[in-house]
Coordinates of C-alpha atoms and ligand atoms in Angstrom, one line a residue:
M5 CA 103.2 95.6 83.7
D6 CA 104.0 98.2 86.3
R7 CA 102.3 101.6 85.7
M8 CA 105.8 103.2 85.3
T9 CA 106.4 100.9 82.3
Q10 CA 103.0 101.4 80.9
L11 CA 103.5 105.1 81.0
V12 CA 106.6 104.8 78.8
R13 CA 104.8 102.5 76.4
S14 CA 101.2 104.2 76.2
G15 CA 100.2 107.1 73.9
R16 CA 102.7 106.0 71.2
D17 CA 102.5 105.3 67.5
L18 CA 104.4 102.1 67.5
P19 CA 106.0 100.6 64.4
T20 CA 104.2 98.1 62.4
D21 CA 105.4 95.3 59.9
T22 CA 105.0 97.7 57.0
R23 CA 106.0 101.1 58.6
P24 CA 108.6 102.5 61.1
A25 CA 107.7 105.0 63.6
A26 CA 109.4 107.7 65.6
I27 CA 109.5 107.1 69.3
N28 CA 107.4 110.2 70.0
P29 CA 104.2 110.7 68.2
P30 CA 104.1 113.5 65.8
V31 CA 102.9 117.0 66.3
I32 CA 99.7 117.0 64.1
K33 CA 98.2 120.5 63.6
A34 CA 94.8 120.7 62.0
S35 CA 91.6 122.8 61.7
T36 CA 90.1 121.2 58.6
V37 CA 90.2 117.4 58.3
L38 CA 89.5 115.9 54.8
Y39 CA 87.5 112.9 54.0
S40 CA 87.5 110.9 50.9
N41 CA 83.8 111.1 50.3
W42 CA 80.7 112.6 51.9
E43 CA 79.3 109.6 53.3
M44 CA 82.5 109.0 55.2
M45 CA 82.4 112.6 56.7
Q46 CA 78.7 112.0 57.8
S47 CA 79.6 108.8 59.4
V48 CA 82.5 110.2 61.2
R49 CA 80.5 113.1 62.4
S50 CA 77.6 111.0 63.7
R51 CA 80.1 108.9 65.6
R52 CA 81.5 111.9 67.0
D53 CA 78.1 113.2 68.1
K54 CA 77.6 110.1 70.1
G55 CA 80.6 111.1 72.1
E56 CA 83.2 108.8 70.3
R57 CA 86.7 110.3 70.3
I58 CA 87.6 110.4 66.6
F59 CA 89.9 112.8 64.5
S60 CA 87.2 114.9 62.7
Y61 CA 88.0 118.6 63.1
G62 CA 90.8 120.4 64.9
A63 CA 88.5 121.8 67.5
H64 CA 88.0 118.1 68.7
G65 CA 91.7 117.4 69.1
T66 CA 94.1 115.9 66.6
P67 CA 96.0 112.5 67.0
T68 CA 98.6 114.2 69.1
T69 CA 95.9 115.3 71.7
H70 CA 94.6 111.6 71.6
F71 CA 97.9 110.1 72.4
L72 CA 98.2 112.4 75.4
E73 CA 94.8 111.4 76.5
D74 CA 95.6 107.8 76.4
S75 CA 98.6 108.2 78.6
L76 CA 96.5 110.2 80.9
C77 CA 94.1 107.4 81.3
T78 CA 96.9 105.0 81.9
L79 CA 98.3 107.4 84.6
E80 CA 95.2 107.9 86.5
G81 CA 93.5 104.6 85.9
G82 CA 90.4 106.2 84.1
D83 CA 88.4 105.6 81.0
R84 CA 88.4 108.9 79.3
A85 CA 90.6 112.0 79.4
F86 CA 90.3 115.6 78.3
V87 CA 92.9 118.3 78.2
F88 CA 92.4 122.1 78.9
P89 CA 94.3 125.3 78.4
T90 CA 94.9 125.5 82.2
G91 CA 94.5 123.5 85.3
L92 CA 91.8 126.1 86.3
S93 CA 89.9 125.8 83.2
A94 CA 89.7 121.9 83.9
L95 CA 88.4 122.6 87.3
A96 CA 85.9 125.2 85.9
T97 CA 84.7 122.7 83.2
V98 CA 83.8 120.2 86.1
F99 CA 81.6 122.9 87.7
L100 CA 80.1 123.8 84.3
T101 CA 79.2 120.2 83.6
Y102 CA 77.7 119.2 86.9
T103 CA 75.8 122.4 88.1
K104 CA 72.8 124.2 87.0
P105 CA 70.8 126.9 88.9
G106 CA 69.4 125.7 92.1
D107 CA 72.0 123.0 92.6
H108 CA 74.4 123.0 95.5
V109 CA 78.1 122.2 95.5
A110 CA 80.2 121.2 98.4
V111 CA 83.9 122.3 98.2
I112 CA 86.7 121.5 100.6
D113 CA 87.9 124.3 102.6
N114 CA 91.5 123.9 101.5
A115 CA 90.7 123.9 97.7
Y116 CA 93.2 125.6 95.3
P117 CA 92.3 129.2 96.2
P118 CA 91.3 130.4 92.6
V119 CA 88.6 127.8 92.7
R120 CA 87.1 129.4 95.8
K121 CA 87.1 132.6 93.8
L122 CA 85.4 130.9 90.8
C123 CA 82.8 129.6 93.1
D124 CA 82.1 132.7 95.0
E125 CA 82.4 135.3 92.2
Y126 CA 80.9 133.3 89.3
F127 CA 78.8 130.3 90.1
A128 CA 77.2 131.8 93.4
N129 CA 76.0 134.7 91.3
R130 CA 74.3 132.2 88.9
G131 CA 72.1 130.4 91.1
V132 CA 74.5 127.7 92.3
K133 CA 74.7 127.4 96.2
V134 CA 78.2 126.8 97.5
S135 CA 79.2 125.4 100.8
Y136 CA 82.8 124.9 102.0
F137 CA 83.5 121.9 104.5
A138 CA 86.6 121.3 106.7
P139 CA 88.8 118.5 105.2
N140 CA 87.1 115.6 106.9
P141 CA 84.0 113.3 106.0
E142 CA 82.0 114.6 109.1
S143 CA 82.0 118.1 107.9
L144 CA 80.9 116.9 104.4
S145 CA 78.0 115.1 105.9
E146 CA 77.0 118.3 107.6
V147 CA 76.8 120.4 104.5
I148 CA 75.7 118.0 101.9
Q149 CA 72.0 118.2 100.9
S150 CA 69.5 116.6 98.4
E151 CA 70.5 119.4 95.9
T152 CA 74.2 118.8 96.0
S153 CA 75.3 117.8 92.5
L154 CA 79.0 118.1 92.9
V155 CA 81.6 117.6 95.8
L156 CA 85.2 118.9 95.1
A157 CA 88.1 117.6 97.3
E158 CA 91.8 118.1 97.2
S159 CA 94.1 116.0 99.2
P160 CA 96.5 117.1 100.5
G161 CA 95.0 120.6 100.7
S162 CA 96.5 123.6 99.1
G163 CA 98.9 125.4 101.4
T164 CA 98.2 123.4 104.7
F165 CA 98.6 119.8 103.4
E166 CA 95.6 118.1 105.3
I167 CA 94.9 114.6 104.1
V168 CA 91.3 113.8 103.6
D169 CA 89.6 110.4 103.6
L170 CA 88.5 110.0 99.9
P171 CA 86.7 106.6 100.2
A172 CA 84.6 108.1 102.9
L173 CA 83.8 111.3 101.0
S174 CA 83.0 109.1 97.9
K175 CA 80.5 107.1 100.0
I176 CA 78.9 110.1 101.3
A177 CA 78.7 112.0 97.8
H178 CA 77.3 108.9 96.2
E179 CA 74.6 108.4 98.8
H180 CA 73.4 111.8 97.7
E181 CA 73.9 111.0 94.0
A182 CA 76.5 113.7 93.8
I183 CA 79.8 113.4 91.6
L184 CA 83.1 113.4 93.6
A185 CA 85.8 115.3 91.8
V186 CA 89.4 115.4 93.2
D187 CA 92.2 117.8 92.4
N188 CA 95.2 115.5 92.1
T189 CA 97.8 117.9 91.1
W190 CA 100.0 117.3 94.2
S191 CA 100.4 113.6 93.6
A192 CA 100.7 114.0 89.8
G193 CA 98.8 110.7 89.4
V194 CA 101.9 108.9 90.5
F195 CA 101.2 108.6 94.2
L196 CA 97.3 108.8 94.3
Q197 CA 94.7 107.4 91.9
P198 CA 91.4 108.9 93.1
L199 CA 89.3 107.1 90.6
L200 CA 90.5 103.8 92.4
L201 CA 89.4 105.1 95.6
G202 CA 85.8 106.1 94.5
A203 CA 86.1 109.5 92.9
D204 CA 84.4 109.9 89.6
I205 CA 86.8 112.6 88.3
S206 CA 90.5 113.4 88.8
V207 CA 91.6 116.8 87.7
Q208 CA 95.4 117.9 87.4
A209 CA 97.1 121.1 86.6
A210 CA 99.5 119.4 84.1
T211 CA 101.2 122.8 84.2
K212 CA 103.0 121.4 87.3
Y213 CA 104.6 118.0 87.4
L214 CA 103.2 116.5 84.2
C215 CA 104.9 119.2 82.1
G216 CA 107.8 119.4 84.8
A217 CA 109.6 122.2 83.0
S218 CA 107.7 125.4 84.1
D219 CA 107.0 126.3 80.5
I220 CA 103.5 124.8 79.6
M221 CA 100.0 125.8 80.9
M222 CA 97.7 122.7 80.7
G223 CA 94.9 121.2 82.7
T224 CA 93.5 117.5 82.7
I225 CA 90.4 115.7 83.4
V226 CA 90.5 111.8 83.8
C227 CA 87.0 110.3 84.4
K228 CA 84.9 107.2 84.6
E229 CA 82.9 106.2 81.5
A230 CA 79.8 107.3 83.3
C231 CA 81.0 111.0 83.2
A232 CA 82.6 110.9 79.9
K233 CA 79.7 111.9 77.7
H234 CA 78.7 114.7 80.1
I235 CA 82.1 116.3 80.0
Y236 CA 82.6 115.8 76.3
D237 CA 79.4 117.6 75.7
V238 CA 80.5 120.8 77.6
V239 CA 84.1 120.7 76.2
T240 CA 82.8 120.6 72.7
L241 CA 79.8 123.3 73.3
L242 CA 82.4 125.6 74.7
G243 CA 84.9 124.7 72.0
I244 CA 87.8 124.0 74.5
I245 CA 91.0 123.0 72.8
T246 CA 94.8 122.9 73.6
S247 CA 97.6 123.2 71.0
P248 CA 99.1 120.1 69.6
E249 CA 102.7 121.5 70.5
D250 CA 101.7 121.7 74.2
C251 CA 100.1 118.3 74.2
Y252 CA 103.4 116.8 72.6
D253 CA 105.5 118.6 75.2
T254 CA 103.3 117.4 78.1
L255 CA 103.4 113.9 76.8
R256 CA 107.1 114.0 76.6
G257 CA 107.2 115.4 80.2
M258 CA 105.1 112.4 81.4
R259 CA 107.8 109.9 80.0
S260 CA 110.1 110.9 82.9
L261 CA 107.3 111.4 85.4
Y262 CA 108.1 108.6 87.8
P263 CA 111.9 109.1 88.1
R264 CA 111.2 112.8 88.5
L265 CA 108.7 112.3 91.1
K266 CA 110.8 109.8 93.1
Q267 CA 113.6 112.5 93.3
H268 CA 111.2 115.4 94.3
E269 CA 109.9 113.0 96.9
Q270 CA 113.3 112.1 98.4
T271 CA 114.6 115.6 98.4
A272 CA 111.4 117.1 99.9
I273 CA 111.6 114.4 102.7
E274 CA 115.2 115.3 103.5
L275 CA 114.4 119.1 103.6
A276 CA 111.3 118.4 105.8
N277 CA 113.3 116.3 108.2
W278 CA 116.2 118.9 108.4
L279 CA 113.7 121.7 108.9
N280 CA 111.9 119.7 111.7
C281 CA 115.1 119.6 113.7
Q282 CA 115.7 123.4 113.6
D283 CA 115.1 125.6 116.7
E284 CA 113.5 128.4 114.7
V285 CA 111.0 126.0 113.1
A286 CA 107.6 125.4 115.0
M287 CA 106.1 122.9 112.6
V288 CA 106.5 121.2 109.3
L289 CA 103.5 120.2 107.3
H290 CA 104.5 117.1 105.3
P291 CA 102.2 114.1 105.2
S292 CA 105.0 111.6 105.3
L293 CA 106.1 112.7 108.8
P294 CA 104.7 110.3 111.5
D295 CA 103.2 113.2 113.5
H296 CA 101.3 114.7 110.6
P297 CA 97.6 114.5 111.5
G298 CA 96.9 112.7 108.2
H299 CA 99.8 110.4 108.2
E300 CA 97.7 107.2 108.6
I301 CA 95.2 107.8 105.9
W302 CA 98.1 109.0 103.7
K303 CA 100.0 105.6 104.3
R304 CA 96.7 103.7 103.5
D305 CA 95.8 105.7 100.1
F306 CA 99.1 107.1 98.8
S307 CA 102.1 105.3 97.5
G308 CA 104.4 108.3 98.2
S309 CA 104.9 112.0 98.4
S310 CA 105.7 114.8 96.0
G311 CA 107.9 117.8 96.4
L312 CA 105.5 120.3 97.9
F313 CA 105.2 120.9 101.7
A314 CA 105.2 123.8 104.1
F315 CA 106.6 124.7 107.4
G316 CA 106.0 127.6 109.9
F317 CA 108.5 129.5 112.1
T318 CA 108.2 129.9 115.9
D319 CA 106.5 133.0 117.3
E320 CA 109.8 134.6 117.6
F321 CA 110.7 134.3 114.0
V322 CA 107.5 134.3 112.2
A323 CA 107.6 138.1 111.3
K324 CA 110.9 137.3 109.5
T325 CA 109.4 134.9 107.0
P326 CA 109.8 137.4 104.0
D327 CA 113.5 138.1 105.0
F328 CA 114.1 134.3 104.9
I329 CA 112.6 134.0 101.6
N330 CA 114.6 136.8 100.3
E331 CA 117.8 135.4 101.7
L332 CA 117.5 132.0 99.8
R333 CA 119.6 131.7 96.8
L334 CA 118.7 128.5 95.2
F335 CA 114.8 128.6 95.8
G336 CA 113.1 130.9 93.4
I337 CA 110.4 133.1 94.5
G338 CA 107.4 131.9 92.2
S339 CA 104.0 130.3 92.5
S340 CA 103.8 127.5 89.9
W341 CA 105.6 124.5 91.2
G342 CA 106.3 121.2 89.6
G343 CA 109.3 122.0 87.6
F344 CA 113.0 121.3 88.2
E345 CA 113.8 124.4 90.2
S346 CA 113.1 124.7 93.9
L347 CA 110.7 127.4 95.1
A348 CA 109.8 129.1 98.4
L349 CA 106.6 131.2 99.0
P350 CA 104.9 132.6 102.0
V351 CA 101.3 131.5 102.3
S352 CA 98.7 132.7 104.8
P353 CA 96.0 130.1 105.3
E354 CA 93.5 132.3 107.2
S355 CA 92.9 134.5 104.0
I356 CA 91.9 131.3 102.0
R357 CA 89.7 129.5 104.5
S358 CA 86.1 130.3 105.5
C359 CA 84.8 127.4 107.8
G360 CA 87.5 127.6 110.5
S361 CA 89.3 124.5 109.5
W362 CA 92.8 126.0 110.1
D363 CA 93.8 127.0 113.6
G364 CA 97.6 126.9 113.1
P365 CA 99.8 130.0 112.4
N366 CA 98.8 132.5 109.7
T367 CA 102.1 132.4 108.0
L368 CA 103.7 129.4 106.6
V369 CA 106.5 128.9 104.1
R370 CA 105.6 126.8 101.2
I371 CA 108.5 124.8 99.6
H372 CA 108.8 123.1 96.5
A373 CA 111.7 120.7 96.5
G374 CA 113.2 120.7 93.0
L375 CA 115.9 118.6 91.3
E376 CA 119.0 120.2 92.7
S377 CA 121.1 118.4 95.1
P378 CA 119.5 117.9 98.5
G379 CA 122.7 119.0 100.2
D380 CA 123.0 122.3 98.4
L381 CA 119.4 123.0 99.1
I382 CA 119.8 122.3 102.8
A383 CA 123.0 124.6 102.8
D384 CA 120.8 127.2 101.4
L385 CA 118.2 127.0 104.0
Q386 CA 120.9 126.9 106.6
Q387 CA 122.5 130.2 105.5
A388 CA 119.1 131.9 105.2
L389 CA 118.2 130.8 108.8
A390 CA 121.5 131.9 110.1
K391 CA 120.9 135.4 108.6
I392 CA 117.5 135.7 110.2
S393 CA 118.7 134.4 113.7
Q394 CA 121.5 137.1 113.8
Ligands
LIG406 C1 98.4 125.3 90.1 C2 97.0 124.5 90.4 C3 95.9 124.6 89.7 C4 95.6 125.5 88.6 O1 96.6 125.2 87.6 P1 96.8 126.3 86.3 O2 97.4 125.4 85.2 O3 97.9 127.3 86.9 O4 95.5 126.9 86.1 C5 94.9 123.7 90.3 N1 95.2 123.0 91.3 C6 96.2 123.0 92.1 C7 96.3 122.2 93.2 C8 97.2 123.8 91.6 O5 98.4 123.7 92.3

């Protein structure tokens, strides 16, 4: 079956010969879980201690959590999934799992900016060496070392949308016995499956597309079997848990993930093509455009593109970027994309890069194409452009 079908059918409590079932699995809230006898409790706990996912205590998730995890494995093509209170806490857990003092981590220069902060202000102060590499395999080869335990990539990169060759990064990481983790939030797991391209771990801010309604904070890790016990141990040692209601809502959001993403894709391409034809616009950073530097790798590794891209004004108009954003009526001014509403935000790549991997303009407009009509969105861009060109 196609993955689109699998996603609708996975993570469900299907009816049996003896019992009907609701389409959506129930919200099961629990701290204490009861056992019929002490021997049963001991046996369940010992299976859990070996890393088995089993309903045993609220702090290890309830069946609602487990249904969501099953769908996440289906989506990303992984063996085991874990859910977190935010996307950032999922990323932090990857670092906590795979670093100890003396280790080195290699982080892609265009990573989600709070990850850079986490590395520089937390891990670097606790004996972990951090290097950033430009989004290409040669730059990873230059910084990777025998102490490297973890490589973190993001493709396309936050704000600037460079595409990186993940199979090549995976080869280099594995030659050094390092884990490759990929932030897969942009593709939502619909258009890219990093685990099938050699990554060990795929992370998402489910806050974005999986939820799809801008009202839940949630992070996900999907990994290969070899990583499952390592991550499980850290998750349980730290007592990380998400609410069953949020798991329920995220799973419900995922049922419509494919059709939503197809619409985000189509609208973003229409907006990108329109912007590309405007005199005031110097560049559009969208991997599906044939002149995008990563276009060939994108075509090879991705099956489509999501709703997030950026563009930059010409020198004459770049100073008017804030005015342009203020003039927009349908595009909200807000950071957390992936919902149904369109958003526009200025980004300044230079302030979030450290190894010279960005030499374009220092002010871009990041656009999230929502689920409004593309014609209305283009009309809105047009009237805002007219205002700043007066
Ligand atoms: C938003 C985002 C995150 C963090 O997600 P939160 O749920 O807001 O913590 C991580 N990576 C990327 C690429 C993001 O866009």
